[in-house]
Amino acid sequence: MTENVSMPTKYDPKSVEQGRYKWWLEGKFFESQPNSDKKPYTIVIPPPNVTGKLHLGHAWDTTLQDIIIRMKRMQGYDALWLPGMDHAGIATQAKVEAKLREQGISRYDLGREKFLEKTWEWKEEYASHIREQWAKLGLSLDYTKERFTLDEGLSDAVKEVFVRLYEKGLIYRGERIINWDPEAKTALSDIEVIYKEIPGAFYHMKYPLADGFGYLEVATTRPETMLGDTAVAVHPEDERYKQYIGKTVILPLVNREIPIVADEYVDMEFGTGVVKITPAHDPNDFEVGNRHNLERILVMNEDGTMNEKAGKYQGLDRFECRKQIVEDLKAQGYLIKIEEHVHSVGHSERTGAIVEPYLSKQWFVKMKPLAEAALKLQQDEENKVNFVPPRFENTYLHWLENIRDWCISRQLWWGHQIPAWYHNETGEIYVGKEPPKDAENWTQDPDVLDTWFSSALWPFSTMGWPDTNNKLYQRYYPTDTLVTGYDIIFFWVARMIFQGIEFTGKRPFKDVLIHGLVRDGEGRKMSKSLGNGVDPMDVIDQYGADSLRYFLATGSTPGQDLRYTNEKVEAIWNFANKIWNASRFALMNMNGLKYEEIDLTGELNVSDKWILTRLNETIEKVTDLAERYEFGEVGRELYNFIWDDFCSWYIEMAKLPLYGDDEAAKLTTRSVLAYVLDNTMRLLHPMMPFITEEIWQHLPHEGESIAVAEWPKVRPEFDFKEESGHMKLLMDIIRSVRNIRAEVNTPISKKVSLFIKAKDAETVKILEDNKAYIERFCNPDQLVIGVEVEAPEKAMTAVVTGAELFLPLAGLINLEEEIARLEKELDKWAKEVKLVSGKLSNENFVKKAPEALVAKEREKLADYQEKYDTVKKRLDELKNMK
């Protein structure tokens, strides 16, 4: 029923949105129903970390997901959108440690247990902030099923996975060169390293031969690691150095004798062809060292300072050590030259510190078997994961084909502590979900698992796995759709896929919709250093959540980056304002119409039939485009229908019956207004949930919320193709007359004569039957319609499909200018004729294209040719008048 409340005159996003999300939550509209007889549909939400702020990228993820889940819910699915948060090991621990430093204490002062208590307090505080931001954005989440990657159920799933992979031989502990973050003092996986171009240098040094006869020239970008050199290597086929293989050199500054080895790893064409080998500080050197049984000498501490193996450089920061070593090499005559250059250097994705290749004992996942299973799945067209756009599947496959083992241990306290124990006396390793029985004789590994290890299990761990009899798991897994940015395909998407296959035997989701990055108006990535970041909550405060959501949904195509400007969001605010004003007009003229009084069986006029047909077309297009995730096109269709068709045309035409004396016509128009506006708000609701809910509550309606109203359906009885053609003719005439008036600066308020030469008697009848519209919107003092109408002297002309228009504007028309205008129009139609003729003369197009498309092109050609001929005839007449 219609609420007895009038809409405010002015559209104010804050007043519209304030409290609405609470009303939704109290109504429990978004709870999934595991016992429902509806078909289930599941969205996977990328869990934000608990550092407290949602960025625009996350707002983009969740807006697209909310659009999908709202539409599916309205389409009658049992829709599950399960919210959750990620513990974000490195980021969260860094935040808490920074807070402790402000108090003059460290985590070591507190001890592990107390530190974790502090971190849980942080989590609870900032998790509430995230929920507030979700709600402010208007996300229709099933809050009753919220999960956290460190909650009891997910922790159980993580232990289960670790133990199973270990028992299968896919998790192992070993000494390897890993990416080390000296600021966070933890290992990083390969994809947690961001490469940046920075200034650097090649340092060319002399390594004297131990026999005293000369030296070998070695070049390096990291002189500080030379303190850990245990060999130099040359290519076995390099004629320059074959004579030296098996000999030794003296390591400068250290005076340690090291061998010259032959290894095919060396590129003879690069540099001097002689490579220093530092097995503890370079992954390639590590492999060379293994092949030649070389000692591994670690010369750095975990914080990036030099250790006791560095001799007199002990205690220096690695970069300070580099400067000092270069000075010493120069002083002792070992430095040959320094070549400055720009090179790509790895930085920690979390702290920004320059990553150090570092020899360390860590836990790894053996990736090749898992990657092979994921690759095999993609060969199964029925059961593969579908990437949208498809090109990102190649990105994903390339990574799997070139996979490296995954370092999963992190030297942190916040996270899933590795379920492995070491015997205090024997050193034996025990791995299990529970501690060993004689726990006092064992010490648990202090490290925690990479955050992505638990996030990789998200689609099924949140459903109660490993309990596969759980109702949630049985009903909602595998899930339907994941939406995420291309920047975490490797971090998260790939890992969810191979873990899903390994532990459930199924793909974790059917579709992955990939979007790009949010950039500023100049196309730059948003960052703190540039100061160009945008807080989505600030945007909502200024323009409302609906405007931000619509912008995020429509501002880009799948897979492409999005450029943010306030002007774009403000333009959408203007669109929302237009919707508000149009709805107010409609409601003001419904005179308290009740839902049960809506009657579309009365005599519909041409504009009624046209808008109902256009609504059908819009429903069909929007539904199809949304199913294909083409939300930019969805937005364009809705914008055009609402702004142009409904507001600019139908509402104006509806004023004729609404302000007339025919009560039956009034009721029909009110009913059409109510029906079209109701269905339009439903189509728009997933993108703009707040304003549509507010308007819908004032419209004649059934049900408690638009969020659970039925998705609009195409109604064949409202397909009026013929009348829509009539309406198009009327619109073309009105538009053309307005354009002519504008050209000669004649306002619509000033009456002028209008002569319409129709192509046939049928067109004359159409125009006569709808003369009221022409009179209302063209304001002629004389209206002449006929087949034999003659063009008045010195008249402005326009050609529309089926008719020619003449406006005698003596004294206002410039003959030369009118001829010039018509010549431009003639050229336009000539180009159109040529373009379509070329297409139809192409045998391949005619043979291969669908018949309907070919027929449409032939219709276009006939229409363009008729317009060309009409303009040509009129142009010749005017030229003869000169």
JSON list of N, CA, C and O in Angstrom, two decimals, residues 43 57-71 81 137 139 481-485 513-516 549-559 626 629-632 686-687:
[
{"chain": "A", "resi": 43, "resn": "ILE", "atom": "N", "xyz": [27.63, -15.40, -3.77]},
{"chain": "A", "resi": 43, "resn": "ILE", "atom": "CA", "xyz": [28.68, -14.44, -4.13]},
{"chain": "A", "resi": 43, "resn": "ILE", "atom": "C", "xyz": [29.82, -14.59, -3.14]},
{"chain": "A", "resi": 43, "resn": "ILE", "atom": "O", "xyz": [29.61, -14.76, -1.94]},
{"chain": "A", "resi": 57, "resn": "GLY", "atom": "N", "xyz": [39.04, 0.73, -4.25]},
{"chain": "A", "resi": 57, "resn": "GLY", "atom": "CA", "xyz": [39.07, -0.57, -4.93]},
{"chain": "A", "resi": 57, "resn": "GLY", "atom": "C", "xyz": [38.14, -1.56, -4.27]},
{"chain": "A", "resi": 57, "resn": "GLY", "atom": "O", "xyz": [37.43, -2.32, -4.94]},
{"chain": "A", "resi": 58, "resn": "HIS", "atom": "N", "xyz": [38.14, -1.58, -2.93]},
{"chain": "A", "resi": 58, "resn": "HIS", "atom": "CA", "xyz": [37.24, -2.50, -2.22]},
{"chain": "A", "resi": 58, "resn": "HIS", "atom": "C", "xyz": [35.79, -2.06, -2.41]},
{"chain": "A", "resi": 58, "resn": "HIS", "atom": "O", "xyz": [34.89, -2.90, -2.55]},
{"chain": "A", "resi": 59, "resn": "ALA", "atom": "N", "xyz": [35.56, -0.75, -2.42]},
{"chain": "A", "resi": 59, "resn": "ALA", "atom": "CA", "xyz": [34.20, -0.26, -2.67]},
{"chain": "A", "resi": 59, "resn": "ALA", "atom": "C", "xyz": [33.73, -0.70, -4.05]},
{"chain": "A", "resi": 59, "resn": "ALA", "atom": "O", "xyz": [32.55, -1.02, -4.25]},
{"chain": "A", "resi": 60, "resn": "TRP", "atom": "N", "xyz": [34.66, -0.74, -5.02]},
{"chain": "A", "resi": 60, "resn": "TRP", "atom": "CA", "xyz": [34.32, -1.18, -6.39]},
{"chain": "A", "resi": 60, "resn": "TRP", "atom": "C", "xyz": [33.97, -2.66, -6.38]},
{"chain": "A", "resi": 60, "resn": "TRP", "atom": "O", "xyz": [32.94, -3.06, -6.94]},
{"chain": "A", "resi": 61, "resn": "ASP", "atom": "N", "xyz": [34.83, -3.48, -5.76]},
{"chain": "A", "resi": 61, "resn": "ASP", "atom": "CA", "xyz": [34.53, -4.91, -5.63]},
{"chain": "A", "resi": 61, "resn": "ASP", "atom": "C", "xyz": [33.11, -5.13, -5.11]},
{"chain": "A", "resi": 61, "resn": "ASP", "atom": "O", "xyz": [32.30, -5.84, -5.71]},
{"chain": "A", "resi": 62, "resn": "THR", "atom": "N", "xyz": [32.88, -4.54, -3.93]},
{"chain": "A", "resi": 62, "resn": "THR", "atom": "CA", "xyz": [31.65, -4.86, -3.22]},
{"chain": "A", "resi": 62, "resn": "THR", "atom": "C", "xyz": [30.42, -4.25, -3.87]},
{"chain": "A", "resi": 62, "resn": "THR", "atom": "O", "xyz": [29.34, -4.83, -3.80]},
{"chain": "A", "resi": 63, "resn": "THR", "atom": "N", "xyz": [30.58, -3.11, -4.54]},
{"chain": "A", "resi": 63, "resn": "THR", "atom": "CA", "xyz": [29.44, -2.53, -5.26]},
{"chain": "A", "resi": 63, "resn": "THR", "atom": "C", "xyz": [29.00, -3.46, -6.38]},
{"chain": "A", "resi": 63, "resn": "THR", "atom": "O", "xyz": [27.80, -3.74, -6.53]},
{"chain": "A", "resi": 64, "resn": "LEU", "atom": "N", "xyz": [29.94, -3.95, -7.16]},
{"chain": "A", "resi": 64, "resn": "LEU", "atom": "CA", "xyz": [29.59, -4.86, -8.25]},
{"chain": "A", "resi": 64, "resn": "LEU", "atom": "C", "xyz": [28.94, -6.14, -7.70]},
{"chain": "A", "resi": 64, "resn": "LEU", "atom": "O", "xyz": [27.96, -6.65, -8.26]},
{"chain": "A", "resi": 65, "resn": "GLN", "atom": "N", "xyz": [29.49, -6.65, -6.60]},
{"chain": "A", "resi": 65, "resn": "GLN", "atom": "CA", "xyz": [28.91, -7.85, -6.01]},
{"chain": "A", "resi": 65, "resn": "GLN", "atom": "C", "xyz": [27.51, -7.59, -5.49]},
{"chain": "A", "resi": 65, "resn": "GLN", "atom": "O", "xyz": [26.61, -8.43, -5.61]},
{"chain": "A", "resi": 66, "resn": "ASP", "atom": "N", "xyz": [27.32, -6.41, -4.88]},
{"chain": "A", "resi": 66, "resn": "ASP", "atom": "CA", "xyz": [26.00, -6.09, -4.35]},
{"chain": "A", "resi": 66, "resn": "ASP", "atom": "C", "xyz": [24.98, -5.96, -5.46]},
{"chain": "A", "resi": 66, "resn": "ASP", "atom": "O", "xyz": [23.82, -6.37, -5.31]},
{"chain": "A", "resi": 67, "resn": "ILE", "atom": "N", "xyz": [25.39, -5.40, -6.58]},
{"chain": "A", "resi": 67, "resn": "ILE", "atom": "CA", "xyz": [24.49, -5.30, -7.74]},
{"chain": "A", "resi": 67, "resn": "ILE", "atom": "C", "xyz": [24.05, -6.70, -8.17]},
{"chain": "A", "resi": 67, "resn": "ILE", "atom": "O", "xyz": [22.85, -6.95, -8.40]},
{"chain": "A", "resi": 68, "resn": "ILE", "atom": "N", "xyz": [25.00, -7.61, -8.27]},
{"chain": "A", "resi": 68, "resn": "ILE", "atom": "CA", "xyz": [24.68, -8.97, -8.71]},
{"chain": "A", "resi": 68, "resn": "ILE", "atom": "C", "xyz": [23.76, -9.66, -7.72]},
{"chain": "A", "resi": 68, "resn": "ILE", "atom": "O", "xyz": [22.74, -10.25, -8.10]},
{"chain": "A", "resi": 69, "resn": "ILE", "atom": "N", "xyz": [24.10, -9.58, -6.43]},
{"chain": "A", "resi": 69, "resn": "ILE", "atom": "CA", "xyz": [23.32, -10.34, -5.44]},
{"chain": "A", "resi": 69, "resn": "ILE", "atom": "C", "xyz": [21.93, -9.75, -5.27]},
{"chain": "A", "resi": 69, "resn": "ILE", "atom": "O", "xyz": [20.95, -10.48, -5.06]},
{"chain": "A", "resi": 70, "resn": "ARG", "atom": "N", "xyz": [21.78, -8.42, -5.36]},
{"chain": "A", "resi": 70, "resn": "ARG", "atom": "CA", "xyz": [20.45, -7.82, -5.27]},
{"chain": "A", "resi": 70, "resn": "ARG", "atom": "C", "xyz": [19.59, -8.25, -6.44]},
{"chain": "A", "resi": 70, "resn": "ARG", "atom": "O", "xyz": [18.40, -8.55, -6.27]},
{"chain": "A", "resi": 71, "resn": "MET", "atom": "N", "xyz": [20.17, -8.28, -7.64]},
{"chain": "A", "resi": 71, "resn": "MET", "atom": "CA", "xyz": [19.40, -8.70, -8.80]},
{"chain": "A", "resi": 71, "resn": "MET", "atom": "C", "xyz": [18.97, -10.16, -8.66]},
{"chain": "A", "resi": 71, "resn": "MET", "atom": "O", "xyz": [17.81, -10.51, -8.92]},
{"chain": "A", "resi": 81, "resn": "TRP", "atom": "N", "xyz": [25.22, -13.89, 0.41]},
{"chain": "A", "resi": 81, "resn": "TRP", "atom": "CA", "xyz": [26.41, -13.03, 0.33]},
{"chain": "A", "resi": 81, "resn": "TRP", "atom": "C", "xyz": [26.96, -12.94, 1.73]},
{"chain": "A", "resi": 81, "resn": "TRP", "atom": "O", "xyz": [26.53, -12.16, 2.56]},
{"chain": "A", "resi": 137, "resn": "LEU", "atom": "N", "xyz": [27.83, 2.02, 2.57]},
{"chain": "A", "resi": 137, "resn": "LEU", "atom": "CA", "xyz": [27.88, 1.78, 1.13]},
{"chain": "A", "resi": 137, "resn": "LEU", "atom": "C", "xyz": [26.61, 1.09, 0.63]},
{"chain": "A", "resi": 137, "resn": "LEU", "atom": "O", "xyz": [26.34, 1.04, -0.56]},
{"chain": "A", "resi": 139, "resn": "LEU", "atom": "N", "xyz": [25.61, -2.25, 1.36]},
{"chain": "A", "resi": 139, "resn": "LEU", "atom": "CA", "xyz": [25.81, -3.64, 0.97]},
{"chain": "A", "resi": 139, "resn": "LEU", "atom": "C", "xyz": [24.76, -4.54, 1.64]},
{"chain": "A", "resi": 139, "resn": "LEU", "atom": "O", "xyz": [24.56, -4.48, 2.85]},
{"chain": "A", "resi": 481, "resn": "THR", "atom": "N", "xyz": [29.79, -16.61, -8.16]},
{"chain": "A", "resi": 481, "resn": "THR", "atom": "CA", "xyz": [30.54, -15.48, -8.73]},
{"chain": "A", "resi": 481, "resn": "THR", "atom": "C", "xyz": [31.50, -14.86, -7.72]},
{"chain": "A", "resi": 481, "resn": "THR", "atom": "O", "xyz": [31.15, -14.68, -6.56]},
{"chain": "A", "resi": 482, "resn": "LEU", "atom": "N", "xyz": [32.68, -14.56, -8.21]},
{"chain": "A", "resi": 482, "resn": "LEU", "atom": "CA", "xyz": [33.66, -13.77, -7.46]},
{"chain": "A", "resi": 482, "resn": "LEU", "atom": "C", "xyz": [33.93, -12.52, -8.27]},
{"chain": "A", "resi": 482, "resn": "LEU", "atom": "O", "xyz": [34.07, -12.58, -9.49]},
{"chain": "A", "resi": 483, "resn": "VAL", "atom": "N", "xyz": [34.00, -11.38, -7.59]},
{"chain": "A", "resi": 483, "resn": "VAL", "atom": "CA", "xyz": [34.38, -10.12, -8.25]},
{"chain": "A", "resi": 483, "resn": "VAL", "atom": "C", "xyz": [35.64, -9.62, -7.57]},
{"chain": "A", "resi": 483, "resn": "VAL", "atom": "O", "xyz": [35.69, -9.50, -6.34]},
{"chain": "A", "resi": 484, "resn": "THR", "atom": "N", "xyz": [36.67, -9.32, -8.35]},
{"chain": "A", "resi": 484, "resn": "THR", "atom": "CA", "xyz": [37.91, -8.83, -7.74]},
{"chain": "A", "resi": 484, "resn": "THR", "atom": "C", "xyz": [38.75, -8.12, -8.78]},
{"chain": "A", "resi": 484, "resn": "THR", "atom": "O", "xyz": [38.47, -8.17, -9.98]},
{"chain": "A", "resi": 485, "resn": "GLY", "atom": "N", "xyz": [39.80, -7.45, -8.32]},
{"chain": "A", "resi": 485, "resn": "GLY", "atom": "CA", "xyz": [40.69, -6.72, -9.22]},
{"chain": "A", "resi": 485, "resn": "GLY", "atom": "C", "xyz": [41.76, -7.62, -9.82]},
{"chain": "A", "resi": 485, "resn": "GLY", "atom": "O", "xyz": [42.11, -8.66, -9.25]},
{"chain": "A", "resi": 513, "resn": "LEU", "atom": "N", "xyz": [34.66, -12.23, -12.17]},
{"chain": "A", "resi": 513, "resn": "LEU", "atom": "CA", "xyz": [34.56, -10.95, -12.86]},
{"chain": "A", "resi": 513, "resn": "LEU", "atom": "C", "xyz": [35.74, -10.09, -12.42]},
{"chain": "A", "resi": 513, "resn": "LEU", "atom": "O", "xyz": [35.89, -9.78, -11.25]},
{"chain": "A", "resi": 514, "resn": "ILE", "atom": "N", "xyz": [36.58, -9.74, -13.38]},
{"chain": "A", "resi": 514, "resn": "ILE", "atom": "CA", "xyz": [37.80, -8.99, -13.09]},
{"chain": "A", "resi": 514, "resn": "ILE", "atom": "C", "xyz": [37.62, -7.51, -13.44]},
{"chain": "A", "resi": 514, "resn": "ILE", "atom": "O", "xyz": [37.18, -7.18, -14.55]},
{"chain": "A", "resi": 515, "resn": "HIS", "atom": "N", "xyz": [37.92, -6.65, -12.50]},
{"chain": "A", "resi": 515, "resn": "HIS", "atom": "CA", "xyz": [37.95, -5.22, -12.80]},
{"chain": "A", "resi": 515, "resn": "HIS", "atom": "C", "xyz": [39.39, -4.71, -12.65]},
{"chain": "A", "resi": 515, "resn": "HIS", "atom": "O", "xyz": [40.29, -5.44, -12.24]},
{"chain": "A", "resi": 516, "resn": "GLY", "atom": "N", "xyz": [39.58, -3.44, -12.98]},
{"chain": "A", "resi": 516, "resn": "GLY", "atom": "CA", "xyz": [40.93, -2.88, -12.93]},
{"chain": "A", "resi": 516, "resn": "GLY", "atom": "C", "xyz": [41.22, -2.15, -11.63]},
{"chain": "A", "resi": 516, "resn": "GLY", "atom": "O", "xyz": [40.67, -2.48, -10.58]},
{"chain": "A", "resi": 549, "resn": "ARG", "atom": "N", "xyz": [28.11, 4.48, -6.00]},
{"chain": "A", "resi": 549, "resn": "ARG", "atom": "CA", "xyz": [27.90, 3.12, -6.51]},
{"chain": "A", "resi": 549, "resn": "ARG", "atom": "C", "xyz": [27.66, 3.14, -8.03]},
{"chain": "A", "resi": 549, "resn": "ARG", "atom": "O", "xyz": [28.22, 2.32, -8.76]},
{"chain": "A", "resi": 550, "resn": "TYR", "atom": "N", "xyz": [26.81, 4.03, -8.48]},
{"chain": "A", "resi": 550, "resn": "TYR", "atom": "CA", "xyz": [26.50, 4.09, -9.91]},
{"chain": "A", "resi": 550, "resn": "TYR", "atom": "C", "xyz": [27.76, 4.42, -10.72]},
{"chain": "A", "resi": 550, "resn": "TYR", "atom": "O", "xyz": [28.00, 3.83, -11.77]},
{"chain": "A", "resi": 551, "resn": "PHE", "atom": "N", "xyz": [28.57, 5.34, -10.18]},
{"chain": "A", "resi": 551, "resn": "PHE", "atom": "CA", "xyz": [29.83, 5.67, -10.85]},
{"chain": "A", "resi": 551, "resn": "PHE", "atom": "C", "xyz": [30.75, 4.47, -10.92]},
{"chain": "A", "resi": 551, "resn": "PHE", "atom": "O", "xyz": [31.33, 4.16, -11.97]},
{"chain": "A", "resi": 552, "resn": "LEU", "atom": "N", "xyz": [30.92, 3.77, -9.79]},
{"chain": "A", "resi": 552, "resn": "LEU", "atom": "CA", "xyz": [31.82, 2.61, -9.76]},
{"chain": "A", "resi": 552, "resn": "LEU", "atom": "C", "xyz": [31.33, 1.51, -10.70]},
{"chain": "A", "resi": 552, "resn": "LEU", "atom": "O", "xyz": [32.13, 0.81, -11.32]},
{"chain": "A", "resi": 553, "resn": "ALA", "atom": "N", "xyz": [30.03, 1.36, -10.80]},
{"chain": "A", "resi": 553, "resn": "ALA", "atom": "CA", "xyz": [29.47, 0.28, -11.62]},
{"chain": "A", "resi": 553, "resn": "ALA", "atom": "C", "xyz": [29.54, 0.58, -13.11]},
{"chain": "A", "resi": 553, "resn": "ALA", "atom": "O", "xyz": [29.68, -0.34, -13.93]},
{"chain": "A", "resi": 554, "resn": "THR", "atom": "N", "xyz": [29.47, 1.85, -13.47]},
{"chain": "A", "resi": 554, "resn": "THR", "atom": "CA", "xyz": [29.31, 2.20, -14.88]},
{"chain": "A", "resi": 554, "resn": "THR", "atom": "C", "xyz": [30.50, 2.93, -15.48]},
{"chain": "A", "resi": 554, "resn": "THR", "atom": "O", "xyz": [30.53, 3.19, -16.68]},
{"chain": "A", "resi": 555, "resn": "GLY", "atom": "N", "xyz": [31.50, 3.26, -14.65]},
{"chain": "A", "resi": 555, "resn": "GLY", "atom": "CA", "xyz": [32.60, 4.10, -15.13]},
{"chain": "A", "resi": 555, "resn": "GLY", "atom": "C", "xyz": [33.66, 3.39, -15.93]},
{"chain": "A", "resi": 555, "resn": "GLY", "atom": "O", "xyz": [34.61, 4.02, -16.39]},
{"chain": "A", "resi": 556, "resn": "SER", "atom": "N", "xyz": [33.52, 2.07, -16.11]},
{"chain": "A", "resi": 556, "resn": "SER", "atom": "CA", "xyz": [34.55, 1.32, -16.82]},
{"chain": "A", "resi": 556, "resn": "SER", "atom": "C", "xyz": [33.95, 0.04, -17.36]},
{"chain": "A", "resi": 556, "resn": "SER", "atom": "O", "xyz": [32.86, -0.38, -16.95]},
{"chain": "A", "resi": 557, "resn": "THR", "atom": "N", "xyz": [34.66, -0.58, -18.29]},
{"chain": "A", "resi": 557, "resn": "THR", "atom": "CA", "xyz": [34.25, -1.90, -18.78]},
{"chain": "A", "resi": 557, "resn": "THR", "atom": "C", "xyz": [35.04, -2.97, -18.02]},
{"chain": "A", "resi": 557, "resn": "THR", "atom": "O", "xyz": [36.09, -2.67, -17.44]},
{"chain": "A", "resi": 558, "resn": "PRO", "atom": "N", "xyz": [34.54, -4.22, -18.00]},
{"chain": "A", "resi": 558, "resn": "PRO", "atom": "CA", "xyz": [35.26, -5.27, -17.27]},
{"chain": "A", "resi": 558, "resn": "PRO", "atom": "C", "xyz": [36.74, -5.34, -17.64]},
{"chain": "A", "resi": 558, "resn": "PRO", "atom": "O", "xyz": [37.11, -5.28, -18.81]},
{"chain": "A", "resi": 559, "resn": "GLY", "atom": "N", "xyz": [37.57, -5.42, -16.61]},
{"chain": "A", "resi": 559, "resn": "GLY", "atom": "CA", "xyz": [39.01, -5.56, -16.81]},
{"chain": "A", "resi": 559, "resn": "GLY", "atom": "C", "xyz": [39.78, -4.27, -16.98]},
{"chain": "A", "resi": 559, "resn": "GLY", "atom": "O", "xyz": [41.01, -4.27, -16.96]},
{"chain": "A", "resi": 626, "resn": "ALA", "atom": "N", "xyz": [23.23, -7.35, -17.65]},
{"chain": "A", "resi": 626, "resn": "ALA", "atom": "CA", "xyz": [23.63, -7.62, -16.27]},
{"chain": "A", "resi": 626, "resn": "ALA", "atom": "C", "xyz": [24.08, -9.06, -16.09]},
{"chain": "A", "resi": 626, "resn": "ALA", "atom": "O", "xyz": [25.03, -9.35, -15.37]},
{"chain": "A", "resi": 629, "resn": "TYR", "atom": "N", "xyz": [27.50, -9.28, -17.01]},
{"chain": "A", "resi": 629, "resn": "TYR", "atom": "CA", "xyz": [28.35, -8.39, -16.20]},
{"chain": "A", "resi": 629, "resn": "TYR", "atom": "C", "xyz": [28.73, -7.10, -16.94]},
{"chain": "A", "resi": 629, "resn": "TYR", "atom": "O", "xyz": [29.71, -6.46, -16.58]},
{"chain": "A", "resi": 630, "resn": "GLU", "atom": "N", "xyz": [27.95, -6.70, -17.92]},
{"chain": "A", "resi": 630, "resn": "GLU", "atom": "CA", "xyz": [28.24, -5.47, -18.67]},
{"chain": "A", "resi": 630, "resn": "GLU", "atom": "C", "xyz": [27.52, -4.30, -17.99]},
{"chain": "A", "resi": 630, "resn": "GLU", "atom": "O", "xyz": [26.59, -3.70, -18.52]},
{"chain": "A", "resi": 631, "resn": "PHE", "atom": "N", "xyz": [28.00, -3.96, -16.78]},
{"chain": "A", "resi": 631, "resn": "PHE", "atom": "CA", "xyz": [27.27, -2.97, -15.98]},
{"chain": "A", "resi": 631, "resn": "PHE", "atom": "C", "xyz": [27.40, -1.55, -16.52]},
{"chain": "A", "resi": 631, "resn": "PHE", "atom": "O", "xyz": [26.53, -0.71, -16.28]},
{"chain": "A", "resi": 632, "resn": "GLY", "atom": "N", "xyz": [28.47, -1.27, -17.25]},
{"chain": "A", "resi": 632, "resn": "GLY", "atom": "CA", "xyz": [28.58, 0.03, -17.90]},
{"chain": "A", "resi": 632, "resn": "GLY", "atom": "C", "xyz": [27.45, 0.22, -18.89]},
{"chain": "A", "resi": 632, "resn": "GLY", "atom": "O", "xyz": [26.82, 1.28, -18.96]},
{"chain": "A", "resi": 686, "resn": "PRO", "atom": "N", "xyz": [19.46, -2.37, -7.84]},
{"chain": "A", "resi": 686, "resn": "PRO", "atom": "CA", "xyz": [20.78, -2.92, -7.50]},
{"chain": "A", "resi": 686, "resn": "PRO", "atom": "C", "xyz": [21.91, -1.89, -7.55]},
{"chain": "A", "resi": 686, "resn": "PRO", "atom": "O", "xyz": [22.86, -1.98, -6.77]},
{"chain": "A", "resi": 687, "resn": "MET", "atom": "N", "xyz": [21.80, -0.92, -8.45]},
{"chain": "A", "resi": 687, "resn": "MET", "atom": "CA", "xyz": [22.84, 0.11, -8.55]},
{"chain": "A", "resi": 687, "resn": "MET", "atom": "C", "xyz": [22.63, 1.23, -7.54]},
{"chain": "A", "resi": 687, "resn": "MET", "atom": "O", "xyz": [23.59, 1.75, -6.98]}
]
